[in-house]
C-alpha atoms as one frame of an Amber mdcrd trajectory, in Angstrom:
protein
 -40.628   9.529 -41.599 -42.935  10.004 -38.634 -40.815   8.008 -36.083 -37.720
  10.015 -37.010 -39.544  13.298 -36.350 -40.859  11.976 -33.029 -37.358  10.858
 -32.108 -35.988  14.327 -32.880 -38.666  15.974 -30.728 -38.004  13.478 -27.912
 -34.261  14.104 -28.053 -34.831  17.873 -28.048 -37.083  17.595 -24.992 -34.571
  15.363 -23.238 -31.720  17.753 -23.984 -33.786  20.687 -22.691 -34.260  18.961
 -19.333 -30.533  18.236 -18.914 -28.406  20.940 -17.347 -25.148  22.191 -18.747
 -23.999  23.947 -15.569 -20.884  21.795 -15.213 -19.797  21.934 -18.842 -17.087
  24.336 -19.899 -18.433  27.278 -21.942 -16.558  26.150 -25.064 -18.268  22.743
 -24.975 -21.912  23.802 -24.705 -24.166  22.754 -27.554 -27.437  24.186 -28.735
 -30.636  22.252 -29.319 -30.596  22.990 -33.049 -27.479  20.852 -33.639 -29.028
  17.567 -32.489 -28.388  14.833 -35.018 -29.371  11.212 -35.022 -26.618   8.872
 -33.850 -25.079   6.477 -36.358 -26.406   2.955 -36.368 -24.242   0.246 -34.799
 -23.658  -1.371 -38.168 -22.283   1.900 -39.573 -20.028   2.325 -36.530 -18.506
  -1.145 -36.792 -18.182  -0.919 -40.560 -16.070   2.231 -40.149 -14.055   0.810
 -37.231 -12.724  -2.186 -39.174 -12.701  -5.866 -38.371 -12.622  -7.288 -34.863
  -9.075  -8.541 -35.422  -7.923  -5.065 -36.429  -9.560  -3.503 -33.348  -8.033
  -6.186 -31.091  -4.607  -5.531 -32.596  -4.814  -1.908 -31.436  -5.070  -2.917
 -27.758  -1.715  -3.140 -26.023  -0.939  -5.605 -23.217   1.958  -3.485 -21.976
   1.389  -1.263 -18.934   0.965   2.397 -19.747   4.004   4.490 -18.957   4.296
   8.189 -18.240   5.070   9.950 -21.554   7.331  12.493 -19.849   9.411   9.909
 -17.961   9.431   6.380 -19.408  10.679   4.836 -16.146   7.519   5.840 -14.239
   4.023   4.371 -14.551   1.236   6.490 -15.972  -0.793   8.306 -13.352  -4.440
   7.265 -13.146  -6.797  10.155 -13.740  -3.972  12.450 -14.826  -5.943  15.250
 -16.452  -4.766  18.732 -17.329  -7.408  20.880 -15.659  -5.414  24.052 -16.290
  -5.593  23.553 -20.044  -9.294  22.733 -19.814 -10.244  25.943 -18.026  -7.510
  28.281 -19.324 -10.117  30.575 -20.948 -12.075  30.955 -17.691 -11.207  34.228
 -15.921 -12.043  32.751 -12.492  -9.654  29.810 -12.893  -6.532  30.660 -10.904
  -3.402  28.524 -10.916  -0.788  30.789  -9.352  -0.504  31.759  -5.674  -3.185
  29.295  -4.612  -3.099  28.797  -0.814  -2.000  25.262   0.051  -0.912  24.371
  -3.486   1.980  21.902  -3.518   4.217  21.250  -6.482   5.455  17.653  -6.492
   8.039  16.013  -8.674   7.280  13.000 -10.847   9.096  10.727  -8.393   6.991
  12.001  -5.479   3.813  11.471  -7.482   4.887   7.951  -8.452   5.679   7.176
  -4.799   2.238   8.448  -3.782   0.565   6.328  -6.453   2.474   3.258  -5.245
   1.543   3.855  -1.597  -2.089   4.553  -2.470  -2.206   1.338  -4.494  -0.928
  -0.579  -1.452  -3.585   1.013   0.762  -6.250   0.263  -1.846  -5.168  -3.400
  -1.979  -5.196  -3.668   1.829  -8.716  -2.244   2.109  -9.894  -4.447  -0.794
  -8.642  -7.507   1.130 -10.423  -6.340   4.304 -13.651  -5.811   2.346 -13.377
  -9.228   0.698 -12.772 -10.876   4.102 -15.842  -9.151   5.512 -17.962 -10.231
   2.532 -16.679 -13.801   2.941 -17.539 -13.852   6.660 -21.036 -12.529   5.928
 -21.571 -15.207   3.264 -20.548 -18.102   5.534 -23.493 -20.024   6.968 -21.845
 -23.182   8.330 -19.397 -23.479  11.227 -18.552 -21.155  14.082 -19.881 -17.967
  12.577 -21.526 -15.043  14.374 -24.916 -15.816  12.808 -24.834 -19.374  14.195
 -24.182 -17.989  17.691 -27.086 -15.585  17.267 -29.442 -18.389  16.203 -28.233
 -20.598  19.073 -29.003 -17.863  21.599 -32.430 -17.212  20.091 -33.372 -20.915
  20.129 -32.170 -21.259  23.746 -34.314 -18.320  24.871 -37.322 -19.606  22.899
 -37.181 -23.099  24.385 -36.536 -21.726  27.903 -39.738 -19.696  27.597 -41.570
 -22.764  26.206 -40.292 -24.848  29.162 -41.403 -22.217  31.686 -44.842 -21.910
  30.091 -45.213 -25.703  30.012 -44.266 -25.832  33.703 -46.840 -23.125  34.421
 -49.642 -24.929  32.562 -48.863 -28.569  33.477 -47.031 -28.281  36.793 -44.125
 -30.483  35.574 -40.724 -28.871  36.204 -38.184 -28.367  33.420 -36.010 -31.319
  34.606 -39.222 -33.388  34.764 -40.053 -32.359  31.187 -36.555 -33.411  30.046
 -36.987 -36.773  31.817 -40.403 -37.260  30.184 -38.950 -36.480  26.710 -36.115
 -38.979  27.334 -38.648 -41.678  28.355 -40.858 -41.018  25.312 -37.823 -41.016
  23.058 -36.705 -44.348  24.465 -33.431 -43.149  25.950 -34.248 -44.160  29.562
 -36.508 -46.766  31.146 -36.415 -49.106  28.166 -37.392 -52.675  29.077 -36.001
 -55.164  26.536
């Protein structure tokens, strides 16, 4: 009994810290109506078997209920019905408001989908180029330049300390490595 009471107090405190500024006035709830959520086993017992739930999912694309030849619009939400009771919600004589037909909306959705696909491909190409580490990639050129500058500085410092020029150092490395002056 004690954990349930603590849970109720915790939920009440959590609900008190959350704001309801963006919720429509008809949807606001009070703190006294907080109830414990149903357990997952109760939820799935009421929902039926997995086969029954899977049978409810359709593989067909959703179509617009007003015109069966057009696809359903993503995010199509009736904001006017949602805020009809709000006195500040105006829908008539709004500056810049455009009324489009279903065909215009479907054409816009199609064009926006094409743009979305194009930018998705560009993003995927960029991610692929960033992930590459072998071959002629920008990071390899950066490393090559850094190594060249590092070993140029090392060669100049070695020349300063030993008095052997950079070509002399290369000749010495070739002799030590056995590339020149080998007597067999």
